[in-house]
Coordinates of C-alpha atoms in Angstrom, one line a residue:
X478 CA 35.3 -9.4 35.1
X479 CA 32.0 -10.9 33.7
X480 CA 32.1 -13.5 36.3
X481 CA 32.3 -10.9 39.1
X482 CA 29.4 -9.0 37.6
X483 CA 27.3 -12.1 37.4
X484 CA 27.9 -12.9 41.0
X485 CA 27.1 -9.4 42.0
X486 CA 23.8 -9.6 40.0
X487 CA 23.0 -13.0 41.6
X488 CA 23.7 -11.6 45.0
X489 CA 21.5 -8.6 44.4
X490 CA 18.6 -10.8 43.2
X491 CA 18.9 -13.1 46.1
X492 CA 19.0 -10.2 48.6
X493 CA 16.0 -8.7 47.0
X494 CA 13.9 -11.9 47.0
X495 CA 14.8 -12.5 50.6
X496 CA 13.7 -9.0 51.5
X497 CA 10.3 -9.9 50.2
X498 CA 9.9 -12.4 53.1
X499 CA 11.6 -10.6 55.9
X500 CA 12.9 -7.2 56.8
X501 CA 16.4 -6.0 55.6
X502 CA 17.3 -3.2 57.9
X503 CA 14.2 -1.2 58.3
X504 CA 12.6 -1.5 54.8
X505 CA 10.9 -4.1 52.7
X506 CA 11.8 -4.7 49.2
X507 CA 9.0 -3.7 46.8
X508 CA 7.8 -5.5 43.6
X509 CA 9.6 -2.9 41.6
X510 CA 12.9 -3.9 43.2
X511 CA 12.3 -7.5 42.3
X512 CA 11.4 -6.6 38.7
X513 CA 14.6 -4.5 38.4
X514 CA 16.8 -7.2 39.6
X515 CA 15.3 -9.8 37.3
X516 CA 15.4 -7.4 34.3
X517 CA 19.0 -6.8 35.0
X518 CA 19.9 -10.5 34.9
X519 CA 17.8 -11.1 31.8
X520 CA 19.6 -8.3 30.0
X521 CA 22.9 -9.8 31.0
X522 CA 22.0 -13.3 29.7
X523 CA 20.8 -11.9 26.5
X524 CA 24.0 -9.9 25.9
X525 CA 26.1 -13.0 26.7
X526 CA 24.2 -15.1 24.3
X527 CA 24.5 -12.5 21.5
X528 CA 28.2 -12.1 22.2
X529 CA 28.7 -15.8 22.1
X530 CA 27.0 -16.2 18.7
X531 CA 28.8 -13.2 17.3
X532 CA 32.2 -14.4 18.6
X533 CA 31.6 -17.7 17.0
X534 CA 30.6 -16.3 13.6
X535 CA 33.6 -13.8 13.7
X536 CA 35.9 -16.7 14.7
X537 CA 35.0 -18.7 11.6
X538 CA 35.1 -15.7 9.3
X539 CA 38.6 -14.6 10.4
X540 CA 40.2 -18.0 11.2
X541 CA 42.6 -18.8 8.3
X542 CA 42.5 -22.5 9.2
X543 CA 38.6 -22.6 8.9
X544 CA 38.8 -20.6 5.6
X545 CA 41.4 -22.9 4.1
X546 CA 39.5 -25.9 5.1
X547 CA 36.2 -24.6 3.7
X548 CA 37.9 -23.7 0.4
X549 CA 39.5 -27.2 0.2
X550 CA 36.0 -28.8 0.9
X551 CA 34.4 -26.6 -1.9
X552 CA 37.2 -27.6 -4.3
X553 CA 36.4 -31.3 -3.5
X554 CA 32.7 -30.8 -3.8
X555 CA 33.1 -29.6 -7.4
X556 CA 34.9 -32.8 -8.4
X557 CA 32.1 -35.0 -7.1
X558 CA 29.1 -36.0 -9.2
X559 CA 26.1 -34.0 -8.4
X560 CA 23.4 -36.1 -6.7
X561 CA 25.8 -38.7 -5.5
X562 CA 25.8 -39.7 -1.8
X563 CA 29.3 -38.3 -1.4
X564 CA 28.2 -35.0 -2.8
X565 CA 25.3 -34.8 -0.6
X566 CA 27.3 -35.6 2.5
X567 CA 30.0 -33.1 1.7
X568 CA 27.3 -30.4 0.9
X569 CA 25.6 -31.1 4.2
X570 CA 29.0 -30.8 6.0
X571 CA 29.6 -27.4 4.4
X572 CA 26.2 -26.2 5.4
X573 CA 26.7 -27.4 9.0
X574 CA 30.1 -25.7 9.1
X575 CA 28.7 -22.3 8.3
X576 CA 25.6 -22.5 10.6
X577 CA 27.2 -20.0 13.1
X578 CA 27.2 -17.4 10.3
X579 CA 23.6 -18.1 9.7
X580 CA 22.7 -17.6 13.4
X581 CA 24.8 -14.4 13.6
X582 CA 22.9 -12.9 10.6
X583 CA 19.4 -14.1 11.7
X584 CA 19.9 -12.3 15.0
X585 CA 20.2 -9.0 13.4
X586 CA 16.5 -9.4 12.6
X587 CA 15.4 -10.6 16.0
X588 CA 13.4 -7.4 16.7
X589 CA 11.1 -7.8 13.8
X590 CA 8.5 -9.7 15.7
X591 CA 9.3 -13.0 14.1
X592 CA 10.4 -16.0 16.1
X593 CA 14.2 -16.4 15.8
X594 CA 13.9 -20.1 14.8
X595 CA 11.8 -19.1 11.8
X596 CA 14.3 -16.5 10.8
X597 CA 17.1 -18.9 11.2
X598 CA 15.3 -21.4 9.0
X599 CA 14.9 -18.8 6.3
X600 CA 18.6 -17.8 6.6
X601 CA 19.6 -21.4 6.3
X602 CA 17.8 -21.6 2.9
X603 CA 19.9 -18.7 1.8
X604 CA 23.0 -20.5 3.0
X605 CA 22.1 -23.7 1.1
X606 CA 21.6 -21.6 -2.1
X607 CA 25.0 -20.0 -1.5
X608 CA 26.8 -23.4 -1.0
X609 CA 25.2 -24.6 -4.4
X610 CA 26.3 -21.4 -6.3
X611 CA 29.7 -20.8 -4.9
X612 CA 32.7 -20.8 -7.1
X613 CA 36.0 -21.2 -5.2
X614 CA 38.0 -20.1 -8.2
X615 CA 36.8 -16.5 -7.9
X616 CA 39.1 -15.9 -5.0
X617 CA 36.4 -14.7 -2.6
X618 CA 35.8 -16.1 0.9
X619 CA 32.6 -18.1 1.1
X620 CA 31.4 -16.1 4.1
X621 CA 31.8 -12.8 2.1
X622 CA 29.9 -14.4 -0.8
X623 CA 27.1 -15.9 1.3
X624 CA 26.3 -13.0 3.6
X625 CA 24.4 -10.9 1.0
X626 CA 22.6 -14.0 -0.1
X627 CA 21.5 -14.9 3.4
X628 CA 20.5 -11.4 4.3
X629 CA 18.6 -11.1 1.0
X630 CA 16.7 -14.2 1.8
X631 CA 15.7 -12.9 5.2
X632 CA 14.6 -9.5 3.8
X633 CA 12.7 -11.2 1.0
X634 CA 10.8 -13.3 3.7
X635 CA 9.9 -10.2 5.6
X636 CA 8.8 -8.3 2.5
X637 CA 6.5 -11.2 1.5
X638 CA 5.2 -11.6 4.9
X639 CA 4.3 -8.0 5.4
X640 CA 1.7 -8.3 2.7
X641 CA -1.7 -9.1 4.1
X642 CA -2.7 -10.7 0.7
X643 CA 0.0 -12.5 -1.4
X644 CA 0.5 -10.7 -4.7
X645 CA 3.0 -11.4 -7.5
X646 CA 6.6 -10.1 -6.9
X647 CA 6.2 -7.9 -10.0
X648 CA 3.4 -5.9 -8.3
X649 CA 5.3 -5.7 -5.0
X650 CA 8.3 -4.2 -6.9
X651 CA 5.9 -1.9 -8.9
X652 CA 4.3 -0.7 -5.6
X653 CA 7.7 0.3 -4.2
X654 CA 8.5 2.2 -7.4
X655 CA 5.2 3.9 -7.4
X656 CA 5.7 5.0 -3.7
X657 CA 9.1 6.5 -4.6
X658 CA 7.8 8.3 -7.7
X659 CA 4.8 9.6 -5.9
X660 CA 7.0 11.1 -3.2
X661 CA 9.3 12.7 -5.7
X662 CA 6.5 14.2 -7.9
X663 CA 4.5 15.4 -4.9
X664 CA 7.6 17.3 -3.7
X665 CA 8.3 18.5 -7.3
X666 CA 4.8 19.8 -8.0
X667 CA 3.4 20.5 -4.6
X668 CA 0.4 18.2 -5.2
X669 CA -0.4 14.5 -5.8
X670 CA 0.7 13.3 -9.1
X671 CA -1.7 12.1 -11.7
X672 CA -1.7 8.6 -13.3
X673 CA -0.3 10.0 -16.5
X674 CA 2.6 11.7 -14.6
X675 CA 3.4 8.5 -12.8
X676 CA 3.4 6.6 -16.0
X677 CA 5.8 9.1 -17.7
X678 CA 8.1 9.0 -14.6
X679 CA 8.4 5.2 -14.6
X680 CA 8.2 4.8 -18.4
X681 CA 5.2 2.4 -18.0
X682 CA 1.7 2.4 -19.3
X683 CA -1.2 4.0 -17.3
X684 CA -2.8 0.6 -17.1
X685 CA 0.2 -0.7 -15.2
X686 CA 0.2 2.3 -12.9
X687 CA -3.6 1.6 -12.1
X688 CA -2.7 -2.1 -11.5
X689 CA 0.1 -1.2 -9.1
X690 CA -2.0 1.4 -7.2
X691 CA -4.8 -1.2 -6.9
X692 CA -2.4 -3.9 -5.7
X693 CA -1.3 -1.5 -2.8
X694 CA -4.6 -2.2 -1.2
X695 CA -3.4 -5.7 -0.4
X696 CA -0.5 -4.6 1.6
X697 CA -2.5 -4.1 4.8
X698 CA -6.2 -5.0 5.8
X699 CA -8.5 -3.5 8.2
X700 CA -10.4 -5.6 10.7
X701 CA -14.1 -5.6 10.5
X702 CA -14.2 -5.3 14.3
X703 CA -12.1 -2.1 14.2
X704 CA -13.8 1.4 14.6
X705 CA -14.6 3.1 11.3
X706 CA -13.1 6.5 12.1
X707 CA -12.4 6.8 15.8
X708 CA -12.8 4.8 19.0
X709 CA -16.4 6.0 19.5
X710 CA -17.6 5.2 16.0
X711 CA -19.2 1.9 15.1
X712 CA -17.2 -1.1 13.8
X713 CA -16.7 -1.4 10.2
X714 CA -18.9 -4.6 10.1
X715 CA -21.8 -2.6 11.5
X716 CA -21.7 -0.2 8.6
X717 CA -21.8 -2.9 5.9
X718 CA -24.9 -3.9 4.2
X719 CA -26.4 -7.4 4.2
X720 CA -28.3 -9.3 1.6
X721 CA -32.0 -8.7 2.0
X722 CA -34.2 -11.7 1.1
X723 CA -37.2 -9.4 0.6
X724 CA -35.6 -8.0 -2.5
X725 CA -36.5 -11.2 -4.4
X726 CA -40.1 -11.1 -3.1
X727 CA -40.3 -7.5 -4.0
X728 CA -39.4 -8.4 -7.7
X729 CA -41.9 -11.1 -7.9
X730 CA -44.6 -8.9 -6.3
X731 CA -44.1 -6.1 -8.8
X732 CA -44.1 -8.6 -11.6
X733 CA -47.3 -10.1 -10.3
X734 CA -49.3 -6.9 -10.0
X735 CA -50.2 -6.4 -13.7
X736 CA -51.0 -10.1 -14.0
X737 CA -53.5 -9.9 -11.1
X738 CA -55.1 -6.9 -12.6
X739 CA -55.7 -8.9 -15.9
X740 CA -57.6 -11.7 -14.2
X741 CA -61.5 -12.0 -14.4
X742 CA -63.3 -10.4 -11.4
X743 CA -64.4 -13.8 -9.9
X744 CA -60.9 -15.4 -10.2
X745 CA -59.3 -12.4 -8.8
X746 CA -61.7 -12.2 -5.8
X747 CA -61.2 -15.9 -5.0
X748 CA -57.5 -15.5 -5.2
X749 CA -57.5 -12.5 -2.9
X750 CA -59.7 -14.2 -0.3
X751 CA -57.5 -17.2 -0.3
X752 CA -54.1 -15.6 0.0
X753 CA -54.7 -12.1 1.4
X754 CA -57.9 -12.8 3.4
X755 CA -56.4 -16.2 4.7
X756 CA -59.8 -17.9 4.2
X757 CA -60.3 -21.7 3.7
X758 CA -61.8 -23.1 0.5
X759 CA -65.0 -23.9 2.4
X760 CA -65.2 -20.3 3.6
X761 CA -64.7 -19.0 0.2
X762 CA -67.2 -21.3 -1.2
X763 CA -69.8 -19.9 1.2
X764 CA -68.7 -16.3 0.5
X765 CA -68.9 -16.6 -3.4
X766 CA -71.8 -19.0 -3.5
X767 CA -70.2 -21.9 -5.3
X768 CA -69.0 -25.4 -4.3
X769 CA -65.7 -26.0 -2.5
X770 CA -64.7 -28.4 -5.5
X771 CA -65.3 -25.5 -7.8
X772 CA -63.2 -23.1 -5.7
X773 CA -60.3 -25.7 -5.8
X774 CA -60.4 -25.9 -9.6
X775 CA -60.5 -22.1 -10.0
X776 CA -57.5 -21.7 -7.7
X777 CA -55.5 -24.4 -9.5
X778 CA -56.3 -23.0 -12.9
X779 CA -55.6 -19.4 -11.9
X780 CA -52.3 -20.2 -10.2
X781 CA -51.0 -22.3 -13.2
X782 CA -51.9 -19.4 -15.5
X783 CA -50.0 -16.9 -13.2
X784 CA -47.0 -19.2 -13.0
X785 CA -46.9 -19.7 -16.7
X786 CA -47.1 -15.9 -17.4
X787 CA -44.3 -15.2 -14.9
X788 CA -42.0 -17.7 -16.4
X789 CA -42.6 -16.2 -19.9
X790 CA -41.7 -12.7 -18.7
X791 CA -38.5 -14.0 -17.1

């Protein structure tokens, strides 16, 4: 039956592709016809691959011979010294034997946006933990024991990966508890609960509630290039302030004003002509009526005095 369907799909695709080059009847195949035929083939291949992995996992799970062989290997593994080469080889053999189960469970999470290979690697870690912890004397099949561990490892991977900023597991659990408690109290009181009400509900301190609420900000982040409110609003980065280098100069300028007012009139005039009038020492000497050497000495002495007074104030 499946073979006949595959042949029908292949024939339909070939006919459609040929129609793109030449007329079939009186109509030409459109691009939509080609996309439809290709999509149908891709869906069929995907279903067959999923069915193949599922069948392989179910075959191992329900085959008495495989279960008996796995139990015998686990019993043998327990008799070997941990860390010995024989123990490592048998452990690896058990892991490889149950890889179809790992692939089957990993495919359940193939629609989460994570590459299947990455999910399979995470699931394999859960399988290795299950092999190390399994006790065959409990009378439970290994596949039954390993499935919750493997699935839990995958879910833990997605839970940790969903956070934009990595926070301790304690705060992740606290955030989930706060979310549930907030929803229950909001429905009960018809308003948002207070920190005190959340602390009483969860039997924790108010400081822990505030810590959990603050950690929730790390769950998701906002791009600086994203609009602030709507599509027409400026980006978040455009609304953020920047460090203004003139602030330091303003501080110095305000501290220098009373010191300048305390200078003698001649020193103050020479200083103003040099730094605010942009005059040379020769021009200042002609303006004030003293020598250029005297102007240089006055400037050096005045600047040293102002610098010393500024350092004392700081």
